[in-house]
Amino acid sequence: AWASGGGAVNLTGDKMALTAAVNATGGTVTLTSATAGDAIDLGSGTDAVADTLELSDTELDLVTAGTLRIGATDAGAITVSAALTPANVSTALSLLSDEGIGDSTNAGSITLAGGLRLDVDTAVDLSTGNDVDSLAVAISGTGTLEFGDTDGLTVTTVDTTTGVTSNASNISITAGGDDSVLTVSQAITTGGGADTSSVTLTADKMTIGAGVTTGTNGIATLAPESTADAGDAIDLGGADATNTLGLTDAELDLVTATTLRIGATNAGAITVSAAVSPGSVTNLSLLSDAGIGDNLNAGSITVTNLRLDVDTAVDLSTGNDVDTLAVNVADASNALTFGDTDGLTVGVVDGTTGVTTNNAQVDLTGGANGTLTISSALAWGGGAANLTGDKMALTAAVNATG
């Protein structure tokens, strides 16, 4: 056994065979290769691969520390090739590399009752099976992040790395399991540059308390998970609840992106329960396998451009203030009602063009002294269409075939 009494322990070697305890209770243990650029295989039970430091889960269980750091800023690629459960690491596991981290096509995962820090130069793919309490990631070069946890997860500070940062590359974080909470207590950002880098957050519940920033032409997506159970409802303006993803206006104001998508094609009904006005978003897209309602006129939406892509009825009848509207209601006989406080244009928003229902009534109302402009086709397959506005500009088809 090796015992430091809580002081730091640094072990350096291109190969390691740990058969006795390495004890730095409360301190930091670092395991790293002697040769820069050597790969690291976490989960391997042998030491047979050239130019690779191999460490098994059994070996890692022999390390007692507050923080276990594996790798260095000049280390090669890290592969998590099997399930890792470093049982005696109390606070944090840090993986450091001059390249990236992969899970060997979902063969590997990390379970830790503490935090996970990933500080690398290229892509991270730890997409499934992980179970950590907190996460911090820094990707300094070009590379995406895919991280999936089996239950609740907090983005915070872990072993000197704060939040989740990429360099103009996509970020995807999932807190899996029914009604698990994804908490954002430190910023998630792709850098905010003039690029299309996007952020996707997936969880049945979210607590967003820090900024979520994409590239200036990027997309932010907030959606319930659908593996444990599909069809969870979404409350815009309200709190999380059982089988309901709640997103308050204050939380939406923390998202900076050209386009914010909320929901998914298999999400449940969306309720706009209060006034929401995402202040750092140009396009807001609401996606659902059900419909959208405003809680008996209690809710409203203020945003530059609004896309609604749903299967059943939409009732957003009053108090909204958008410039451009695009709607697709897929299922038959489900009506659309939308009211705006001033001028409104039916146009193209985030890939949806015009307003379409499936043989169902359409009611569109512009506000006093505003112009209702139809610049992309309005089609409802028959039945009534009621267009109301003090001024109208019809420059595209208004089609009530049948």
CSV table of C-alpha atoms in Angstrom, one decimal:
chain,number,residue,atom,x,y,z
A,1,ALA,CA,0.0,0.0,0.0
A,2,TRP,CA,0.9,3.6,-0.6
A,3,ALA,CA,-0.5,6.1,1.9
A,4,SER,CA,0.2,9.9,1.6
A,5,GLY,CA,-1.9,11.0,4.6
A,6,GLY,CA,-4.0,13.2,2.4
A,7,GLY,CA,-1.2,14.7,0.4
A,8,ALA,CA,-1.0,14.5,-3.4
A,9,VAL,CA,0.1,11.3,-5.1
A,10,ASN,CA,1.5,11.5,-8.7
A,11,LEU,CA,2.2,8.2,-10.5
A,12,THR,CA,3.8,8.4,-13.9
A,13,GLY,CA,4.4,5.5,-16.2
A,14,ASP,CA,3.6,4.3,-19.7
A,15,LYS,CA,2.3,1.0,-18.1
A,16,MET,CA,0.9,0.6,-14.5
A,17,ALA,CA,0.0,-2.5,-12.5
A,18,LEU,CA,-1.9,-1.5,-9.3
A,19,THR,CA,-2.3,-4.4,-7.0
A,20,ALA,CA,-2.3,-2.6,-3.7
A,21,ALA,CA,-4.0,0.4,-2.2
A,22,VAL,CA,-3.0,4.0,-3.2
A,23,ASN,CA,-4.3,6.1,-0.4
A,24,ALA,CA,-4.5,9.9,-0.5
A,25,THR,CA,-7.7,10.3,1.5
A,26,GLY,CA,-9.2,13.7,0.8
A,27,GLY,CA,-6.3,14.6,-1.5
A,28,THR,CA,-5.5,14.2,-5.2
A,29,VAL,CA,-4.1,11.2,-7.0
A,30,THR,CA,-2.8,11.7,-10.6
A,31,LEU,CA,-2.2,8.8,-12.9
A,32,THR,CA,-0.5,9.7,-16.2
A,33,SER,CA,1.8,8.3,-19.0
A,34,ALA,CA,5.4,9.2,-19.1
A,35,THR,CA,5.3,9.5,-22.9
A,36,ALA,CA,3.3,12.5,-24.3
A,37,GLY,CA,0.6,11.4,-26.8
A,38,ASP,CA,0.2,7.9,-25.5
A,39,ALA,CA,-3.4,6.7,-25.4
A,40,ILE,CA,-5.3,5.8,-22.3
A,41,ASP,CA,-7.7,2.8,-22.0
A,42,LEU,CA,-9.9,2.9,-19.0
A,43,GLY,CA,-11.5,-0.5,-18.5
A,44,SER,CA,-8.8,-2.7,-20.0
A,45,GLY,CA,-7.7,-5.7,-17.9
A,46,THR,CA,-4.4,-6.1,-19.6
A,47,ASP,CA,-1.3,-4.1,-20.3
A,48,ALA,CA,-0.7,-5.5,-23.7
A,49,VAL,CA,-1.4,-2.6,-26.2
A,50,ALA,CA,1.6,-0.6,-27.3
A,51,ASP,CA,1.7,3.1,-26.5
A,52,THR,CA,-1.3,2.8,-24.3
A,53,LEU,CA,-1.7,3.2,-20.5
A,54,GLU,CA,-4.4,0.6,-19.5
A,55,LEU,CA,-6.2,0.8,-16.2
A,56,SER,CA,-9.0,-1.6,-15.2
A,57,ASP,CA,-11.9,-0.8,-12.9
A,58,THR,CA,-10.4,-3.1,-10.3
A,59,GLU,CA,-7.2,-1.1,-10.3
A,60,LEU,CA,-9.1,2.2,-10.0
A,61,ASP,CA,-11.0,0.8,-7.0
A,62,LEU,CA,-7.7,0.6,-5.2
A,63,VAL,CA,-7.3,4.4,-5.3
A,64,THR,CA,-8.7,6.3,-2.4
A,65,ALA,CA,-8.8,10.1,-3.0
A,66,GLY,CA,-10.9,13.2,-3.0
A,67,THR,CA,-10.0,13.7,-6.6
A,68,LEU,CA,-8.6,11.2,-9.1
A,69,ARG,CA,-7.0,12.8,-12.2
A,70,ILE,CA,-6.2,10.5,-15.2
A,71,GLY,CA,-4.2,11.8,-18.1
A,72,ALA,CA,-2.6,15.2,-18.8
A,73,THR,CA,-2.8,18.1,-21.2
A,74,ASP,CA,-0.4,16.2,-23.5
A,75,ALA,CA,-1.9,12.8,-23.2
A,76,GLY,CA,-3.4,10.9,-26.2
A,77,ALA,CA,-7.0,9.9,-26.7
A,78,ILE,CA,-8.9,8.3,-23.8
A,79,THR,CA,-11.2,5.4,-24.4
A,80,VAL,CA,-13.7,4.2,-21.7
A,81,SER,CA,-13.9,0.6,-22.8
A,82,ALA,CA,-15.9,-0.9,-20.0
A,83,ALA,CA,-18.0,0.2,-17.0
A,84,LEU,CA,-16.0,2.2,-14.5
A,85,THR,CA,-17.1,2.6,-10.9
A,86,PRO,CA,-14.1,4.1,-8.9
A,87,ALA,CA,-15.6,3.3,-5.5
A,88,ASN,CA,-13.2,5.2,-3.3
A,89,VAL,CA,-13.1,8.5,-5.1
A,90,SER,CA,-15.2,10.9,-3.0
A,91,THR,CA,-15.4,14.1,-4.9
A,92,ALA,CA,-14.3,14.1,-8.5
A,93,LEU,CA,-12.9,12.1,-11.4
A,94,SER,CA,-11.0,14.2,-14.0
A,95,LEU,CA,-10.0,13.0,-17.4
A,96,LEU,CA,-7.4,15.1,-19.2
A,97,SER,CA,-6.3,14.7,-22.8
A,98,ASP,CA,-4.7,16.6,-25.7
A,99,GLU,CA,-7.2,14.6,-27.9
A,100,GLY,CA,-10.7,13.4,-27.0
A,101,ILE,CA,-12.7,10.8,-25.1
A,102,GLY,CA,-14.9,8.0,-26.4
A,103,ASP,CA,-16.9,5.1,-24.9
A,104,SER,CA,-15.9,2.4,-27.5
A,105,THR,CA,-19.3,2.5,-29.2
A,106,ASN,CA,-21.3,2.6,-26.0
A,107,ALA,CA,-19.3,-0.2,-24.4
A,108,GLY,CA,-18.0,2.0,-21.6
A,109,SER,CA,-19.6,4.2,-18.9
A,110,ILE,CA,-18.7,6.0,-15.7
A,111,THR,CA,-20.5,5.8,-12.4
A,112,LEU,CA,-19.4,8.1,-9.6
A,113,ALA,CA,-21.1,9.5,-6.5
A,114,GLY,CA,-19.5,12.9,-7.3
A,115,GLY,CA,-18.4,15.0,-10.1
A,116,LEU,CA,-16.9,14.3,-13.5
A,117,ARG,CA,-14.5,16.7,-15.2
A,118,LEU,CA,-13.5,16.4,-18.8
A,119,ASP,CA,-10.8,18.7,-20.1
A,120,VAL,CA,-9.8,17.8,-23.7
A,121,ASP,CA,-9.0,19.2,-27.1
A,122,THR,CA,-11.3,17.2,-29.4
A,123,ALA,CA,-14.6,15.4,-29.3
A,124,VAL,CA,-16.2,13.7,-26.3
A,125,ASP,CA,-18.7,10.8,-26.8
A,126,LEU,CA,-19.9,9.4,-23.5
A,127,SER,CA,-23.5,9.2,-24.7
A,128,THR,CA,-25.1,6.5,-22.6
A,129,GLY,CA,-25.0,4.6,-19.3
A,130,ASN,CA,-23.1,7.2,-17.2
A,131,ASP,CA,-24.3,8.0,-13.6
A,132,VAL,CA,-22.5,11.0,-12.1
A,133,ASP,CA,-23.9,13.8,-9.9
A,134,SER,CA,-22.2,16.7,-11.6
A,135,LEU,CA,-20.4,17.6,-14.8
A,136,ALA,CA,-17.9,20.1,-16.1
A,137,VAL,CA,-16.4,20.0,-19.5
A,138,ALA,CA,-13.9,22.1,-21.4
A,139,ILE,CA,-13.2,21.3,-25.1
A,140,SER,CA,-10.5,23.7,-26.3
A,141,GLY,CA,-10.2,22.5,-29.9
A,142,THR,CA,-12.7,21.4,-32.5
A,143,GLY,CA,-15.0,18.7,-31.2
A,144,THR,CA,-18.5,18.0,-30.1
A,145,LEU,CA,-19.8,16.9,-26.7
A,146,GLU,CA,-22.3,14.1,-26.3
A,147,PHE,CA,-23.0,13.1,-22.7
A,148,GLY,CA,-25.8,11.0,-21.3
A,149,ASP,CA,-26.6,10.3,-17.7
A,150,THR,CA,-29.0,7.8,-16.3
A,151,ASP,CA,-30.7,10.1,-13.9
A,152,GLY,CA,-30.4,13.7,-12.4
A,153,LEU,CA,-27.3,15.8,-13.4
A,154,THR,CA,-26.0,19.2,-12.5
A,155,VAL,CA,-23.7,21.3,-14.7
A,156,THR,CA,-21.4,23.1,-12.2
A,157,THR,CA,-17.8,23.4,-11.2
A,158,VAL,CA,-15.7,20.2,-10.9
A,159,ASP,CA,-12.0,20.2,-10.1
A,160,THR,CA,-11.3,23.7,-11.4
A,161,THR,CA,-13.3,23.4,-14.6
A,162,THR,CA,-16.5,25.5,-14.6
A,163,GLY,CA,-19.6,24.7,-16.7
A,164,VAL,CA,-19.6,23.2,-20.1
A,165,THR,CA,-17.7,24.9,-23.0
A,166,SER,CA,-16.9,23.9,-26.5
A,167,ASN,CA,-15.1,25.8,-29.3
A,168,ALA,CA,-17.8,26.4,-31.9
A,169,SER,CA,-19.0,22.8,-31.7
A,170,ASN,CA,-22.3,21.2,-30.8
A,171,ILE,CA,-23.1,20.2,-27.2
A,172,SER,CA,-25.7,17.6,-26.2
A,173,ILE,CA,-26.4,16.7,-22.6
A,174,THR,CA,-29.1,14.3,-21.4
A,175,ALA,CA,-30.4,13.5,-17.9
A,176,GLY,CA,-32.2,10.2,-18.5
A,177,GLY,CA,-34.9,8.5,-16.5
A,178,ASP,CA,-38.5,9.4,-15.7
A,179,ASP,CA,-38.8,12.9,-14.2
A,180,SER,CA,-35.0,13.3,-13.7
A,181,VAL,CA,-33.8,16.9,-13.3
A,182,LEU,CA,-31.1,18.6,-15.4
A,183,THR,CA,-29.8,21.5,-13.4
A,184,VAL,CA,-27.7,24.2,-15.1
A,185,SER,CA,-25.9,26.1,-12.3
A,186,GLN,CA,-22.9,27.2,-14.5
A,187,ALA,CA,-22.9,28.3,-18.1
A,188,ILE,CA,-23.2,26.0,-21.1
A,189,THR,CA,-21.7,27.7,-24.2
A,190,THR,CA,-20.4,26.8,-27.6
A,191,GLY,CA,-18.5,30.1,-27.5
A,192,GLY,CA,-21.1,32.5,-29.0
A,193,GLY,CA,-19.2,33.0,-32.2
A,194,ALA,CA,-20.5,33.5,-35.7
A,195,ASP,CA,-21.2,29.9,-36.4
A,196,THR,CA,-24.0,27.3,-36.3
A,197,SER,CA,-23.0,25.4,-33.2
A,198,SER,CA,-25.9,24.2,-31.2
A,199,VAL,CA,-26.9,23.1,-27.7
A,200,THR,CA,-29.4,20.3,-27.0
A,201,LEU,CA,-30.6,19.7,-23.4
A,202,THR,CA,-32.8,16.7,-22.8
A,203,ALA,CA,-34.6,15.9,-19.5
A,204,ASP,CA,-38.1,15.6,-18.1
A,205,LYS,CA,-37.4,18.5,-15.7
A,206,MET,CA,-34.9,21.3,-16.0
A,207,THR,CA,-33.7,24.0,-13.6
A,208,ILE,CA,-31.8,26.6,-15.7
A,209,GLY,CA,-29.9,29.1,-13.5
A,210,ALA,CA,-27.1,30.0,-15.8
A,211,GLY,CA,-26.6,31.0,-19.4
A,212,VAL,CA,-27.1,28.6,-22.3
A,213,THR,CA,-25.4,30.0,-25.4
A,214,THR,CA,-25.1,28.7,-29.0
A,215,GLY,CA,-23.2,30.1,-31.9
A,216,THR,CA,-24.9,33.3,-33.3
A,217,ASN,CA,-26.6,31.2,-36.0
A,218,GLY,CA,-27.1,28.1,-33.8
A,219,ILE,CA,-30.1,26.3,-32.4
A,220,ALA,CA,-30.9,25.6,-28.7
A,221,THR,CA,-33.2,22.7,-28.1
A,222,LEU,CA,-34.9,21.9,-24.8
A,223,ALA,CA,-37.0,18.7,-24.7
A,224,PRO,CA,-38.2,16.0,-22.4
A,225,GLU,CA,-36.5,12.6,-22.6
A,226,SER,CA,-38.5,9.9,-24.4
A,227,THR,CA,-36.7,6.7,-23.5
A,228,ALA,CA,-38.2,6.1,-20.1
A,229,ASP,CA,-41.5,7.6,-21.1
A,230,ALA,CA,-42.6,9.6,-24.2
A,231,GLY,CA,-45.3,12.2,-24.2
A,232,ASP,CA,-44.4,14.3,-21.2
A,233,ALA,CA,-46.2,17.6,-21.2
A,234,ILE,CA,-44.5,21.0,-21.3
A,235,ASP,CA,-45.5,24.1,-19.3
A,236,LEU,CA,-44.1,27.4,-20.6
A,237,GLY,CA,-44.3,29.9,-17.8
A,238,GLY,CA,-44.8,27.3,-15.0
A,239,ALA,CA,-42.8,25.0,-12.7
A,240,ASP,CA,-41.7,21.4,-13.2
A,241,ALA,CA,-44.3,18.9,-12.2
A,242,THR,CA,-44.8,15.1,-12.5
A,243,ASN,CA,-44.5,14.2,-16.1
A,244,THR,CA,-44.2,17.9,-17.0
A,245,LEU,CA,-41.2,19.9,-18.1
A,246,GLY,CA,-41.7,23.4,-16.7
A,247,LEU,CA,-39.8,26.4,-18.1
A,248,THR,CA,-40.3,29.8,-16.7
A,249,ASP,CA,-39.8,33.0,-18.5
A,250,ALA,CA,-36.8,33.8,-16.4
A,251,GLU,CA,-35.2,30.5,-17.5
A,252,LEU,CA,-36.0,31.1,-21.2
A,253,ASP,CA,-34.3,34.5,-20.9
A,254,LEU,CA,-31.1,32.7,-20.1
A,255,VAL,CA,-31.0,31.1,-23.5
A,256,THR,CA,-29.1,32.9,-26.2
A,257,ALA,CA,-29.6,31.5,-29.7
A,258,THR,CA,-31.0,32.5,-33.1
A,259,THR,CA,-33.5,29.7,-32.8
A,260,LEU,CA,-34.9,28.1,-29.6
A,261,ARG,CA,-36.8,24.8,-30.1
A,262,ILE,CA,-38.9,23.5,-27.2
A,263,GLY,CA,-40.4,20.1,-27.3
A,264,ALA,CA,-40.2,17.3,-29.9
A,265,THR,CA,-42.4,15.4,-32.4
A,266,ASN,CA,-43.1,12.9,-29.6
A,267,ALA,CA,-43.6,15.4,-26.8
A,268,GLY,CA,-47.0,15.9,-25.0
A,269,ALA,CA,-49.3,18.9,-24.9
A,270,ILE,CA,-47.7,22.4,-24.5
A,271,THR,CA,-49.4,24.9,-22.2
A,272,VAL,CA,-48.4,28.5,-22.2
A,273,SER,CA,-49.5,29.3,-18.6
A,274,ALA,CA,-48.0,32.7,-18.3
A,275,ALA,CA,-46.5,35.5,-20.4
A,276,VAL,CA,-43.2,34.3,-21.9
A,277,SER,CA,-40.8,36.6,-23.9
A,278,PRO,CA,-37.4,34.9,-24.5
A,279,GLY,CA,-35.3,38.0,-24.7
A,280,SER,CA,-32.2,36.6,-26.5
A,281,VAL,CA,-34.0,34.5,-29.1
A,282,THR,CA,-35.1,35.4,-32.7
A,283,ASN,CA,-37.1,32.3,-33.6
A,284,LEU,CA,-39.2,30.3,-31.1
A,285,SER,CA,-40.3,26.8,-32.3
A,286,LEU,CA,-42.9,24.8,-30.3
A,287,LEU,CA,-43.1,21.1,-31.2
A,288,SER,CA,-45.6,18.6,-29.9
A,289,ASP,CA,-47.3,15.3,-30.7
A,290,ALA,CA,-50.4,16.9,-29.1
A,291,GLY,CA,-51.5,20.6,-29.2
A,292,ILE,CA,-50.9,24.0,-27.6
A,293,GLY,CA,-53.1,26.0,-25.3
A,294,ASP,CA,-52.9,29.3,-23.4
A,295,ASN,CA,-54.5,28.1,-20.1
A,296,LEU,CA,-57.8,30.0,-20.7
A,297,ASN,CA,-56.0,33.1,-22.0
A,298,ALA,CA,-53.5,33.2,-19.0
A,299,GLY,CA,-50.5,32.8,-21.2
A,300,SER,CA,-49.0,34.7,-24.2
A,301,ILE,CA,-45.9,34.7,-26.3
A,302,THR,CA,-43.7,37.7,-27.3
A,303,VAL,CA,-40.9,36.8,-29.7
A,304,THR,CA,-39.9,38.0,-33.2
A,305,ASN,CA,-40.8,34.8,-35.1
A,306,LEU,CA,-42.9,31.9,-33.9
A,307,ARG,CA,-43.2,28.4,-35.4
A,308,LEU,CA,-45.9,25.9,-34.2
A,309,ASP,CA,-45.6,22.3,-35.4
A,310,VAL,CA,-48.1,20.1,-33.7
A,311,ASP,CA,-50.6,17.3,-34.2
A,312,THR,CA,-53.7,18.7,-32.5
A,313,ALA,CA,-55.5,22.0,-31.9
A,314,VAL,CA,-53.7,25.3,-31.2
A,315,ASP,CA,-55.4,27.9,-29.0
A,316,LEU,CA,-53.3,31.0,-28.5
A,317,SER,CA,-56.1,33.5,-28.9
A,318,THR,CA,-54.9,36.6,-27.2
A,319,GLY,CA,-52.0,38.8,-26.0
A,320,ASN,CA,-49.3,37.4,-28.3
A,321,ASP,CA,-46.8,39.7,-30.0
A,322,VAL,CA,-44.9,38.1,-32.8
A,323,ASP,CA,-43.8,39.5,-36.2
A,324,THR,CA,-43.9,36.3,-38.3
A,325,LEU,CA,-46.0,33.2,-37.7
A,326,ALA,CA,-45.7,29.7,-39.3
A,327,VAL,CA,-47.9,26.8,-38.2
A,328,ASN,CA,-48.5,23.2,-39.2
A,329,VAL,CA,-51.3,21.3,-37.5
A,330,ALA,CA,-51.0,17.7,-38.8
A,331,ASP,CA,-54.1,15.8,-37.6
A,332,ALA,CA,-57.5,16.2,-39.2
A,333,SER,CA,-60.2,18.4,-37.7
A,334,ASN,CA,-57.9,20.3,-35.2
A,335,ALA,CA,-58.4,24.0,-35.4
A,336,LEU,CA,-55.9,26.9,-35.1
A,337,THR,CA,-56.7,30.1,-33.2
A,338,PHE,CA,-54.1,32.8,-32.9
A,339,GLY,CA,-54.4,36.4,-31.8
A,340,ASP,CA,-51.7,39.1,-32.0
A,341,THR,CA,-51.5,42.5,-30.4
A,342,ASP,CA,-50.4,44.3,-33.6
A,343,GLY,CA,-49.1,43.5,-37.1
A,344,LEU,CA,-48.7,39.8,-38.0
A,345,THR,CA,-47.1,38.2,-41.1
A,346,VAL,CA,-47.8,34.6,-42.1
A,347,GLY,CA,-44.4,33.5,-43.4
A,348,VAL,CA,-41.5,31.1,-43.0
A,349,VAL,CA,-40.0,30.3,-39.6
A,350,ASP,CA,-37.4,27.6,-38.8
A,351,GLY,CA,-38.3,25.4,-41.8
A,352,THR,CA,-42.1,25.6,-41.6
A,353,THR,CA,-43.8,27.7,-44.3
A,354,GLY,CA,-47.2,29.4,-44.0
A,355,VAL,CA,-50.1,28.1,-42.1
A,356,THR,CA,-51.6,24.7,-42.7
A,357,THR,CA,-54.3,22.7,-41.0
A,358,ASN,CA,-55.9,19.4,-42.0
A,359,ASN,CA,-59.5,20.2,-42.8
A,360,ALA,CA,-59.9,22.4,-39.8
A,361,GLN,CA,-60.9,26.0,-39.0
A,362,VAL,CA,-58.3,28.8,-38.9
A,363,ASP,CA,-58.8,32.0,-37.0
A,364,LEU,CA,-56.0,34.6,-37.3
A,365,THR,CA,-56.4,38.1,-35.7
A,366,GLY,CA,-54.1,41.1,-35.9
A,367,GLY,CA,-54.1,43.9,-33.4
A,368,ALA,CA,-55.6,47.3,-33.7
A,369,ASN,CA,-54.1,49.4,-36.5
A,370,GLY,CA,-51.8,46.5,-37.4
A,371,THR,CA,-51.5,44.8,-40.8
A,372,LEU,CA,-52.2,41.1,-41.3
A,373,THR,CA,-49.9,40.0,-44.1
A,374,ILE,CA,-50.2,36.7,-45.8
A,375,SER,CA,-46.8,36.3,-47.5
A,376,SER,CA,-46.8,32.5,-47.5
A,377,ALA,CA,-49.7,30.2,-48.3
A,378,LEU,CA,-52.6,29.8,-45.9
A,379,ALA,CA,-54.3,26.4,-46.4
A,380,TRP,CA,-56.8,24.6,-44.3
A,381,GLY,CA,-58.4,22.0,-46.6
A,382,GLY,CA,-61.9,23.3,-46.3
A,383,GLY,CA,-64.1,24.6,-43.5
A,384,ALA,CA,-64.0,28.2,-42.3
A,385,ALA,CA,-61.1,30.6,-42.2
A,386,ASN,CA,-61.5,33.9,-40.4
A,387,LEU,CA,-58.9,36.6,-41.0
A,388,THR,CA,-59.2,39.7,-38.9
A,389,GLY,CA,-57.1,42.9,-39.1
A,390,ASP,CA,-57.5,46.6,-39.6
A,391,LYS,CA,-55.3,46.3,-42.6
A,392,MET,CA,-54.5,43.3,-44.8
A,393,ALA,CA,-51.8,42.5,-47.4
A,394,LEU,CA,-52.5,39.2,-49.3
A,395,THR,CA,-49.5,38.3,-51.4
A,396,ALA,CA,-49.8,34.5,-51.2
A,397,ALA,CA,-52.6,32.0,-51.7
A,398,VAL,CA,-55.5,31.7,-49.2
A,399,ASN,CA,-56.8,28.2,-50.0
A,400,ALA,CA,-60.0,26.7,-48.7
A,401,THR,CA,-60.2,23.9,-51.2
A,402,GLY,CA,-63.5,22.1,-50.7
